[in-house]
């Protein structure tokens, strides 16, 4: 067997329940020798953002990066449906946790975005090393979007966005504050980071405080696929049409774990009954095959409400599915963006 | 925006995690000024029945009204699929808990029924203020049915019944006792409160002690839709036909949380594997649109077995869906029964 | 009513929450008078195997027989979909727990297989009393397969196998050890206990360490139905074709609880996101109607990770469904194999 | 080694986590051959009372006999402080569960008392086989007291009582009902079963609804030792004086698990902060050495609120300590009452 | 019996598990008729502060007021050790929750202090109605101290403080922020709200980041009683001496639940092994008898980490003990400050 | 401030809930530059042993090293009672996890001992870098004892042993196996690793299977201090005498978390009611001040049974207390063995 692009510990010596923890047992960025370079870049950096001061209901996502990494020890490398070994295909490392500002969502967004933008593999690396952020509450998506957008050279009109969520997260302000987990995508649209006409939100459902959230999306020509659209109406075709429009443009994928029904992901801050089963969500993710994912996040896991550990384990698995999408894309064409 | 019919606390002052608790932050009945009257009646009163001496297996539902109210703090007011703001449409209040008789199911049924019948908005209010009871075990449905039937003027041949449940609850007696959570609907049929030919039980599944339960339903021309009928056979059409037969007749809706699979509602007294997912149950509920719901209950939540709080939260949400059905009906026609 | 073939305690005296515990309140084997004999044999013996030294990740299944028996107290006897009372149809007893060897998977397999082969109702009883083993980790399937194969007269080319699982369990060795919960079926094929050409694995999904597991199955002409095959492709037809090929041959059914999605069965050792809902798994089981089940097991329940008790209860229910399949088969033809 | 008076399974074959469950792995009463007789009586019968309809707050104790038996599997036989092997000293068996009447505390008390009085080893066996009841709520103490009093020949003026509890349980009536877990000892005094002048309540603490409870005890010359008396004042001397007064008279010991602080026994129906540590309670129990315990109970365990299983395990251990007190007494004098 | 000063619901109609929730079932402030006045003032107002943005480790205390009120339903009114019925002695009401500012500890402190200062019973009521705040994290003590100090007429040199805690909470700043749960008492000293020479911290233990915390206290002549001082050295005498120095001066009592060992109060944000047992803490509290408590708080409960509910229940009980201290003081002298 | 001997991350950048996890945020051994050497050795290496195949009842300790490290993130560096900053005093690092052999206790003991003996800081470093092992079940103590004994030059007659435990762990064999968590100290005595005449076991209590365990200890002149000895008799003096006999000889400290009462450490494999409170155990540990601890372990934590996380956090704290004992010893005399 050829050397894998991402080496893992020898499980004959160190079982999955042993060893210091990194995401999926990937190398720490600081341990790589030689260090990654523009000539020999990494494909993905995974990092955590232990931050939850942007919540409007239940806090606790600050402990999610640790819990997701713990749960990720059981992840394996070969994806059955895509028929790809992601560690043979992708060079990946764990960059640790971003420097957070626990008391201010605005400051935290700035600090995390700046740190992430400066991670190895930014320009001139082309395509840049992609960033997968493990939240934290959904406010951290804005930070990773800023960093991803910057590293891609600030393309206009902003990145296409695939958005799994129960909520639209385009509320203008909560308690007078414009930076919170309710607002990342209104800010991202304002900042030109994402292109609302190529934004697709899947799994949306109510109840809402007001229909204003829906109106905003419609005014910006964003695509909303409610869970009922997906399961009982034409949501899957709507997604396919949106993907066709995105084509090969580098896009961003954000996954709020509350897109899943609370039976599958009880440990989240603003749960919403009536969402995806895990199998449906994985099927939806796998249907993205071909999408050029230039950055991603998995957010809103609250370990303190996860007595069986199911939610953190699911979040780790979703990160794996995202990486597998990129690996699958690469096995069918040259690894360029 | 016009004054809502049900005012809520200003969440800019009192976040959802703050404040003394009523169902969904609705006003207490005793706080309304002016008090509701026949000229200006409420549409719905929500009340709790903290009673569980009717159980045959696991007790604990006495704590459900408190747990459901706590969970309901996160409910919002706008229903996405029905496109209706229930607080703008319906005048609602929380009437507190009924006076229970913790040691006798028979006495409790009498006490709760008498108290509920006398709540504001009975005759001559027409239509009467509707009653949504939060159980308690399923025996409390008989009490709320008696009160609803009385307030409607004791219509013959009894009310149509939409019944979500894993069990038929038509056992004649358990341990020699005719009043328990296994028997509310056999008693209700005997008392003329419901019309078995317009009774539809959805989500039924086994195992059973004997097939006698099924025989009883068939003898009375009741409609049984097992979960397998719903998912894999023609259950949805059967329901549609039954709804057409009910048409606009004031009907009663009873929702035993064990209609859901235990993964979605683990906190219940007599769980039964292989039931509805939440999304399926919500879809079934939403398909009732147009039904004239004259009274309802949500029962059999056991907070002590709910480590993630998912079950109580789901029960609160189902209450919201029931209210939203009524709100949606009213937005399409004059608010008469 | 005729005397049931399996008598249960009178629930008017001893409620389901009362009494010393046996599986589903069936008699203890040692209490039967007269003892079963070749002239008057039992149809099924249920026994536990409290063993978990074969695991590769999380231990704890040694406590499963106790937890499943506790949960089984609530089981009832009449199967709604098959319309059969299993206690009227089948003579069953609980044989207690096998003598385990907690420190060696190889020795345990031998000890349990020898003990189970010698249970009452082996040859010359024809058909032999069938054995339903409650694990324990999946390594115990090899022991019950050996005993079942022996009691059937060691048929060649081995038994057809219906295998519900997330994993294939055909890894040659883990940490140098050939006997573990990752290897029961590679050993069973080598020993001639099962016929790989009539082996069907349902619910398989990844990730895997390597694609070698899939290659092994394909090389032996085994049938793999991934969860995605089942839900989104032609898996159900594939199963039907395999069942047609098996026809009435005595077959073995092994059910790893991790075939279910973790939302339904969180308490398991190597969970895997994206599996069957309970309703789907029960539907798949019920579609086996007609299969001549000569032996079975339900494995990989970890009670310490089951805060709601849902997983152990589900395992008990699956055992009931397996017994009901046999009861249903018998009601349509004479009770011979 | 001599044959033990209570044989246990061979743990070399059946580890403590294996086998069908009886209290502490003792034989089932129905399995003993020869059956116990007046000539060869048992010393103790242990039985369960799965009943909780006498509670005033949290139900759930109906599941305690099962949970305590499960937890008791880990009990061992040699008591370090008393230096006695209880299985060598005492002949014991598990009599299963009493026939309960789940819907009426009054009827249940009668049914359980009658059943227990008739268990093997009543008169003319002298001393009678003693009865250790595993509750159930504290109302079951009245039943076991009646049976014990009857089997002892109804001694006057009633039995001395050692009573571990946070509460006095001498309330006359709750919600108009005289039979509940708040009233067993007022009824027992009225019925002449216990002698209030030789009744000692340890661990009492508040808050109370009224001081009337204390007044009742004082009027009857009962001895109250609050937890603060025990820890910070002269409670231990008070107990010693009371024990001296009781001397060798056959006495009854009732242990409500809420005597312990909630940190040690969270799983109980009416917890009360500020009680015994386990070590203190065991020390108090051990200080009873010499007491002639003619009957006993351990009550008020609620398994549904016991996420670590600590409370049920503690209840099993307390039963062991009670039996060890009797074994220790016998090793120092001839085994007569 | 005379009318109680604080009427409770009739538990013959509404059991403790029934009814809309207020602290200990006391009246809501807004329900009192006539409203309290300077002529007929309340003795105590209890209110919640659902705020946790001041934490340095685990958030979640925002849900504590709700959890403590729920747990408080089981509280009773008569204190055994003080021999006082607090509802007969004190006029009390629940004022609901303060208006919080979830995103800024500094703003929250201002908003809560202003709201609390303006509650009924401030000057000219003399003594003012006392304020018992249910946190929230410990930062809310600063708000309640400000309000209490203001209502007392801003006495100099500030109030004596009795402080139960594992930590000193006199850190100058965390992550550059001077308002957090680590800093309330350094701010209170700076603002002149408390008099450090009459400040006693009980239960202190390490580890610490630096010895600077201890140095600050010593420099200000504050009294530190570590848990080891209390249990193994002369801590109890030190407290008695400090109380003698305080004499009858109106004082403030702040109770951080982490003063207790984590076995007793696991649900807290910064737990610390090796603290008080509940019985020891209650004994310490009871030893304050005679202290003139002019204001108090109970803080740092995190319901999401409280699987048995023990911590919230303990917090409610501590509030009861604080009120009972005041009731006991009044029964021995005229009810003046 | 001088450079600390063990540098920690800057908590102004990386809060305690952030960053990749090592024990107490100490450096990884592999990250140290320059690497430790005989000229500049480390004082302590901490490592994990994720192994639990030596258990006789509940498995799960294989996950303890990970859980203890996670919990240790909240540890701080300054010990209040010893008045020492351990990071300023001691050079420490986390060596990761030992290579385990999950299927054989005998092989695992050999593999771990060999690996640990070869860790940096063995001879000629004098004194050698000390080893603190985080179990794993108690069988791993034998491995760390072997490594420690070897690194010290195999002193005769073996090391003094301070042993906190509920059990003696000197059973010769279980199920025919001489290597298990019941036997580490009988093996260690046989191998000459420890000197039984200077072995002190604290916290011992029953029940036992037989008094043989006690006899073994007495025959070897080991010192047993039961919990009752410690709390109610002269156990503390017995310990002091034993410590005086040990004097400055390099000794080994082994801490089985089940020395604590289950209320404090519920998450353990063979819990035993009636043990130390945490405060008592910490007081006992602190009373060892002056002991020359040459190696240590903390074992028998089972994270799956730790719903509040209290047990893992306590284990981390005990490790801190052990290190603080060494730091305190060094501040009073030259740092030589």
Short mmCIF file of N, CA and C in Angstrom, two decimals, chain D residues 71-177:
data_model
loop_
_atom_site.label_atom_id
_atom_site.label_comp_id
_atom_site.label_asym_id
_atom_site.label_seq_id
_atom_site.Cartn_x
_atom_site.Cartn_y
_atom_site.Cartn_z
N UNK D 71 -28.83 -5.10 41.86
CA UNK D 71 -27.64 -4.53 42.50
C UNK D 71 -27.01 -5.51 43.48
N UNK D 72 -27.83 -6.35 44.08
CA UNK D 72 -27.34 -7.25 45.13
C UNK D 72 -26.45 -8.35 44.59
N UNK D 73 -26.38 -8.52 43.27
CA UNK D 73 -25.54 -9.59 42.72
C UNK D 73 -24.08 -9.43 43.13
N UNK D 74 -23.68 -8.19 43.40
CA UNK D 74 -22.28 -7.96 43.74
C UNK D 74 -22.00 -8.14 45.24
N UNK D 75 -23.02 -8.30 46.02
CA UNK D 75 -22.80 -8.50 47.47
C UNK D 75 -21.94 -9.73 47.71
N UNK D 76 -21.11 -9.65 48.72
CA UNK D 76 -20.34 -10.81 49.15
C UNK D 76 -20.81 -11.22 50.54
N UNK D 77 -20.23 -12.22 51.13
CA UNK D 77 -20.84 -12.87 52.28
C UNK D 77 -20.14 -12.64 53.61
N UNK D 78 -18.91 -12.19 53.60
CA UNK D 78 -18.16 -12.05 54.85
C UNK D 78 -18.14 -10.59 55.28
N UNK D 79 -18.61 -10.32 56.49
CA UNK D 79 -18.66 -8.95 57.01
C UNK D 79 -17.38 -8.66 57.81
N UNK D 80 -16.64 -7.68 57.37
CA UNK D 80 -15.32 -7.44 57.95
C UNK D 80 -15.42 -6.98 59.40
N UNK D 81 -16.29 -6.04 59.70
CA UNK D 81 -16.34 -5.48 61.05
C UNK D 81 -16.93 -6.48 62.05
N UNK D 82 -17.94 -7.24 61.63
CA UNK D 82 -18.52 -8.24 62.53
C UNK D 82 -17.77 -9.58 62.47
N UNK D 83 -16.87 -9.72 61.51
CA UNK D 83 -16.09 -10.96 61.36
C UNK D 83 -17.01 -12.18 61.29
N UNK D 84 -17.97 -12.11 60.38
CA UNK D 84 -18.90 -13.22 60.27
C UNK D 84 -19.26 -13.45 58.80
N UNK D 85 -19.36 -14.74 58.43
CA UNK D 85 -19.82 -15.12 57.08
C UNK D 85 -21.31 -15.41 57.19
N UNK D 86 -22.11 -14.53 56.61
CA UNK D 86 -23.55 -14.68 56.87
C UNK D 86 -24.13 -15.90 56.19
N UNK D 87 -23.53 -16.34 55.09
CA UNK D 87 -24.08 -17.52 54.41
C UNK D 87 -23.71 -18.80 55.14
N UNK D 88 -22.64 -18.78 55.89
CA UNK D 88 -22.33 -19.93 56.73
C UNK D 88 -23.21 -19.97 57.97
N UNK D 89 -23.70 -18.83 58.39
CA UNK D 89 -24.39 -18.73 59.68
C UNK D 89 -25.90 -18.82 59.54
N UNK D 90 -26.43 -18.26 58.48
CA UNK D 90 -27.88 -18.14 58.34
C UNK D 90 -28.38 -18.93 57.14
N UNK D 91 -29.53 -19.57 57.32
CA UNK D 91 -30.22 -20.20 56.20
C UNK D 91 -31.23 -19.20 55.65
N UNK D 92 -31.05 -18.83 54.39
CA UNK D 92 -31.84 -17.74 53.81
C UNK D 92 -32.34 -18.14 52.43
N UNK D 93 -33.41 -17.53 52.02
CA UNK D 93 -33.92 -17.74 50.67
C UNK D 93 -34.70 -16.51 50.22
N UNK D 94 -34.89 -16.44 48.92
CA UNK D 94 -35.65 -15.34 48.32
C UNK D 94 -37.05 -15.87 48.00
N UNK D 95 -38.05 -15.27 48.61
CA UNK D 95 -39.44 -15.73 48.43
C UNK D 95 -40.15 -15.07 47.26
N UNK D 96 -39.42 -14.29 46.48
CA UNK D 96 -40.07 -13.61 45.36
C UNK D 96 -40.80 -12.36 45.83
N UNK D 97 -41.76 -11.93 45.04
CA UNK D 97 -42.49 -10.70 45.36
C UNK D 97 -43.87 -11.02 45.90
N UNK D 98 -44.31 -10.23 46.84
CA UNK D 98 -45.65 -10.36 47.38
C UNK D 98 -46.68 -9.99 46.32
N UNK D 99 -47.90 -10.52 46.46
CA UNK D 99 -48.97 -10.13 45.53
C UNK D 99 -49.47 -8.75 45.91
N UNK D 100 -49.25 -7.80 45.02
CA UNK D 100 -49.61 -6.42 45.35
C UNK D 100 -50.97 -6.05 44.79
N UNK D 101 -51.54 -5.00 45.35
CA UNK D 101 -52.78 -4.40 44.83
C UNK D 101 -52.41 -2.97 44.43
N UNK D 102 -52.06 -2.79 43.15
CA UNK D 102 -51.42 -1.52 42.77
C UNK D 102 -52.27 -0.28 42.98
N UNK D 103 -53.61 -0.42 43.11
CA UNK D 103 -54.46 0.78 43.11
C UNK D 103 -54.98 1.17 44.48
N UNK D 104 -54.61 0.45 45.55
CA UNK D 104 -55.16 0.80 46.85
C UNK D 104 -54.18 0.45 47.94
N UNK D 105 -53.76 1.45 48.67
CA UNK D 105 -52.77 1.21 49.72
C UNK D 105 -53.38 0.36 50.84
N UNK D 106 -54.62 0.59 51.16
CA UNK D 106 -55.26 -0.18 52.23
C UNK D 106 -55.35 -1.67 51.83
N UNK D 107 -55.84 -1.91 50.63
CA UNK D 107 -55.94 -3.29 50.17
C UNK D 107 -54.58 -3.95 50.04
N UNK D 108 -53.63 -3.17 49.57
CA UNK D 108 -52.29 -3.73 49.42
C UNK D 108 -51.71 -4.16 50.77
N UNK D 109 -51.92 -3.31 51.75
CA UNK D 109 -51.40 -3.64 53.08
C UNK D 109 -51.99 -4.96 53.56
N UNK D 110 -53.28 -5.12 53.37
CA UNK D 110 -53.92 -6.36 53.79
C UNK D 110 -53.38 -7.56 53.01
N UNK D 111 -53.31 -7.42 51.70
CA UNK D 111 -52.90 -8.56 50.87
C UNK D 111 -51.47 -8.97 51.17
N UNK D 112 -50.61 -8.01 51.30
CA UNK D 112 -49.20 -8.33 51.53
C UNK D 112 -49.02 -8.92 52.93
N UNK D 113 -49.69 -8.34 53.90
CA UNK D 113 -49.56 -8.85 55.27
C UNK D 113 -50.05 -10.30 55.35
N UNK D 114 -51.16 -10.59 54.69
CA UNK D 114 -51.69 -11.95 54.76
C UNK D 114 -50.74 -12.94 54.08
N UNK D 115 -50.23 -12.56 52.93
CA UNK D 115 -49.31 -13.43 52.20
C UNK D 115 -48.04 -13.66 53.00
N UNK D 116 -47.52 -12.59 53.56
CA UNK D 116 -46.25 -12.72 54.29
C UNK D 116 -46.42 -13.51 55.58
N UNK D 117 -47.55 -13.33 56.24
CA UNK D 117 -47.79 -14.09 57.47
C UNK D 117 -47.79 -15.58 57.19
N UNK D 118 -48.25 -15.94 56.00
CA UNK D 118 -48.39 -17.35 55.66
C UNK D 118 -47.14 -17.95 55.03
N UNK D 119 -46.07 -17.20 54.92
CA UNK D 119 -44.85 -17.77 54.34
C UNK D 119 -44.32 -18.88 55.26
N UNK D 120 -43.59 -19.83 54.74
CA UNK D 120 -43.05 -20.91 55.56
C UNK D 120 -42.27 -20.37 56.76
N UNK D 121 -42.38 -21.09 57.84
CA UNK D 121 -41.61 -20.72 59.02
C UNK D 121 -42.39 -19.89 60.01
N UNK D 122 -43.68 -19.79 59.81
CA UNK D 122 -44.51 -19.18 60.85
C UNK D 122 -44.71 -20.20 61.97
N UNK D 123 -45.52 -19.86 62.97
CA UNK D 123 -45.76 -20.80 64.05
C UNK D 123 -46.21 -22.14 63.48
N UNK D 124 -45.78 -23.26 64.05
CA UNK D 124 -45.11 -23.37 65.35
C UNK D 124 -43.60 -23.19 65.30
N UNK D 125 -43.05 -22.87 64.13
CA UNK D 125 -41.60 -22.63 64.11
C UNK D 125 -41.24 -21.56 65.15
N UNK D 126 -40.27 -21.86 65.99
CA UNK D 126 -39.94 -20.92 67.06
C UNK D 126 -38.43 -20.87 67.23
N UNK D 127 -37.80 -19.77 67.03
CA UNK D 127 -38.40 -18.53 66.54
C UNK D 127 -38.83 -18.69 65.09
N UNK D 128 -39.79 -17.91 64.66
CA UNK D 128 -40.24 -18.03 63.28
C UNK D 128 -39.14 -17.56 62.31
N UNK D 129 -39.25 -18.04 61.07
CA UNK D 129 -38.40 -17.49 60.02
C UNK D 129 -38.69 -15.99 59.91
N UNK D 130 -37.63 -15.22 59.95
CA UNK D 130 -37.80 -13.77 59.96
C UNK D 130 -38.02 -13.25 58.53
N UNK D 131 -38.64 -12.14 58.44
CA UNK D 131 -39.03 -11.58 57.13
C UNK D 131 -38.32 -10.26 56.88
N UNK D 132 -37.61 -10.20 55.78
CA UNK D 132 -36.97 -8.96 55.34
C UNK D 132 -37.66 -8.52 54.06
N UNK D 133 -38.39 -7.42 54.13
CA UNK D 133 -39.15 -6.93 52.98
C UNK D 133 -38.36 -5.84 52.27
N UNK D 134 -38.32 -5.93 50.94
CA UNK D 134 -37.70 -4.89 50.12
C UNK D 134 -38.83 -4.11 49.46
N UNK D 135 -39.00 -2.84 49.89
CA UNK D 135 -40.07 -2.02 49.32
C UNK D 135 -39.71 -1.63 47.93
N UNK D 136 -40.63 -0.89 47.30
CA UNK D 136 -41.83 -0.34 47.75
C UNK D 136 -41.67 0.89 48.62
N UNK D 137 -42.80 1.60 48.69
CA UNK D 137 -42.80 2.79 49.52
C UNK D 137 -42.96 2.38 50.98
N UNK D 138 -42.87 3.36 51.89
CA UNK D 138 -42.80 3.00 53.31
C UNK D 138 -44.11 2.41 53.84
N UNK D 139 -45.20 2.55 53.07
CA UNK D 139 -46.44 1.94 53.54
C UNK D 139 -46.31 0.43 53.69
N UNK D 140 -45.39 -0.17 52.99
CA UNK D 140 -45.27 -1.63 53.06
C UNK D 140 -44.71 -2.09 54.39
N UNK D 141 -44.11 -1.18 55.14
CA UNK D 141 -43.62 -1.57 56.46
C UNK D 141 -44.78 -2.03 57.35
N UNK D 142 -45.92 -1.41 57.18
CA UNK D 142 -47.08 -1.80 58.00
C UNK D 142 -47.46 -3.25 57.71
N UNK D 143 -47.40 -3.63 56.45
CA UNK D 143 -47.73 -5.01 56.09
C UNK D 143 -46.73 -5.99 56.70
N UNK D 144 -45.46 -5.68 56.57
CA UNK D 144 -44.45 -6.61 57.11
C UNK D 144 -44.48 -6.63 58.63
N UNK D 145 -44.80 -5.50 59.23
CA UNK D 145 -44.95 -5.47 60.69
C UNK D 145 -46.12 -6.35 61.12
N UNK D 146 -47.22 -6.24 60.42
CA UNK D 146 -48.36 -7.09 60.78
C UNK D 146 -47.99 -8.57 60.69
N UNK D 147 -47.33 -8.93 59.58
CA UNK D 147 -46.96 -10.35 59.41
C UNK D 147 -45.98 -10.78 60.49
N UNK D 148 -45.01 -9.95 60.77
CA UNK D 148 -43.99 -10.30 61.78
C UNK D 148 -44.63 -10.43 63.15
N UNK D 149 -45.50 -9.50 63.48
CA UNK D 149 -46.18 -9.51 64.78
C UNK D 149 -47.02 -10.77 64.92
N UNK D 150 -47.73 -11.11 63.87
CA UNK D 150 -48.55 -12.33 63.88
C UNK D 150 -47.70 -13.57 64.09
N UNK D 151 -46.63 -13.65 63.33
CA UNK D 151 -45.78 -14.85 63.38
C UNK D 151 -45.10 -14.99 64.73
N UNK D 152 -44.91 -13.87 65.42
CA UNK D 152 -44.30 -13.93 66.76
C UNK D 152 -45.35 -14.22 67.83
N UNK D 153 -46.62 -14.39 67.46
CA UNK D 153 -47.65 -14.68 68.45
C UNK D 153 -48.28 -13.42 69.02
N UNK D 154 -48.20 -12.32 68.27
CA UNK D 154 -48.86 -11.08 68.66
C UNK D 154 -48.48 -10.63 70.07
N UNK D 155 -47.19 -10.43 70.30
CA UNK D 155 -46.74 -10.03 71.64
C UNK D 155 -47.28 -8.66 72.02
N UNK D 156 -47.59 -8.51 73.29
CA UNK D 156 -47.96 -7.20 73.81
C UNK D 156 -46.83 -6.69 74.66
N UNK D 157 -46.55 -5.42 74.65
CA UNK D 157 -47.27 -4.28 74.05
C UNK D 157 -46.80 -3.95 72.66
N UNK D 158 -46.50 -4.87 71.84
CA UNK D 158 -45.99 -4.55 70.50
C UNK D 158 -44.47 -4.56 70.49
N UNK D 159 -43.92 -4.54 69.27
CA UNK D 159 -42.47 -4.69 69.11
C UNK D 159 -41.75 -3.38 69.30
N UNK D 160 -40.58 -3.45 69.88
CA UNK D 160 -39.68 -2.28 69.78
C UNK D 160 -39.39 -2.01 68.30
N UNK D 161 -39.15 -0.75 67.99
CA UNK D 161 -38.92 -0.36 66.59
C UNK D 161 -37.67 0.51 66.49
N UNK D 162 -36.74 0.09 65.65
CA UNK D 162 -35.61 0.96 65.29
C UNK D 162 -35.91 1.47 63.90
N UNK D 163 -35.92 2.78 63.75
CA UNK D 163 -36.49 3.44 62.59
C UNK D 163 -35.50 4.46 62.02
N UNK D 164 -34.87 4.09 60.91
CA UNK D 164 -33.99 5.04 60.21
C UNK D 164 -34.83 5.79 59.18
N UNK D 165 -34.81 7.11 59.24
CA UNK D 165 -35.68 7.87 58.34
C UNK D 165 -35.38 9.36 58.48
N UNK D 166 -35.68 10.11 57.44
CA UNK D 166 -35.69 11.57 57.57
C UNK D 166 -37.00 12.06 58.15
N UNK D 167 -38.04 11.24 58.02
CA UNK D 167 -39.39 11.65 58.39
C UNK D 167 -39.95 10.72 59.48
N UNK D 168 -40.92 11.21 60.23
CA UNK D 168 -41.47 10.39 61.31
C UNK D 168 -42.52 9.40 60.82
N UNK D 169 -43.18 9.72 59.72
CA UNK D 169 -44.17 8.80 59.12
C UNK D 169 -45.29 8.47 60.10
N UNK D 170 -45.70 9.46 60.86
CA UNK D 170 -46.81 9.28 61.79
C UNK D 170 -47.90 10.32 61.52
N UNK D 171 -48.04 10.70 60.24
CA UNK D 171 -49.11 11.62 59.86
C UNK D 171 -50.43 10.85 59.87
N UNK D 172 -51.46 11.47 60.39
CA UNK D 172 -52.72 10.71 60.51
C UNK D 172 -53.34 10.40 59.14
N UNK D 173 -53.37 11.41 58.27
CA UNK D 173 -54.00 11.17 56.97
C UNK D 173 -53.47 12.19 55.97
N UNK D 174 -53.41 11.78 54.70
CA UNK D 174 -53.01 12.66 53.61
C UNK D 174 -54.12 12.61 52.56
N UNK D 175 -54.58 13.75 52.14
CA UNK D 175 -55.69 13.82 51.18
C UNK D 175 -56.83 12.90 51.64
N UNK D 176 -57.07 12.89 52.94
CA UNK D 176 -58.19 12.12 53.47
C UNK D 176 -57.94 10.62 53.58
N UNK D 177 -56.74 10.19 53.27
CA UNK D 177 -56.46 8.76 53.22
C UNK D 177 -55.53 8.37 54.38
#
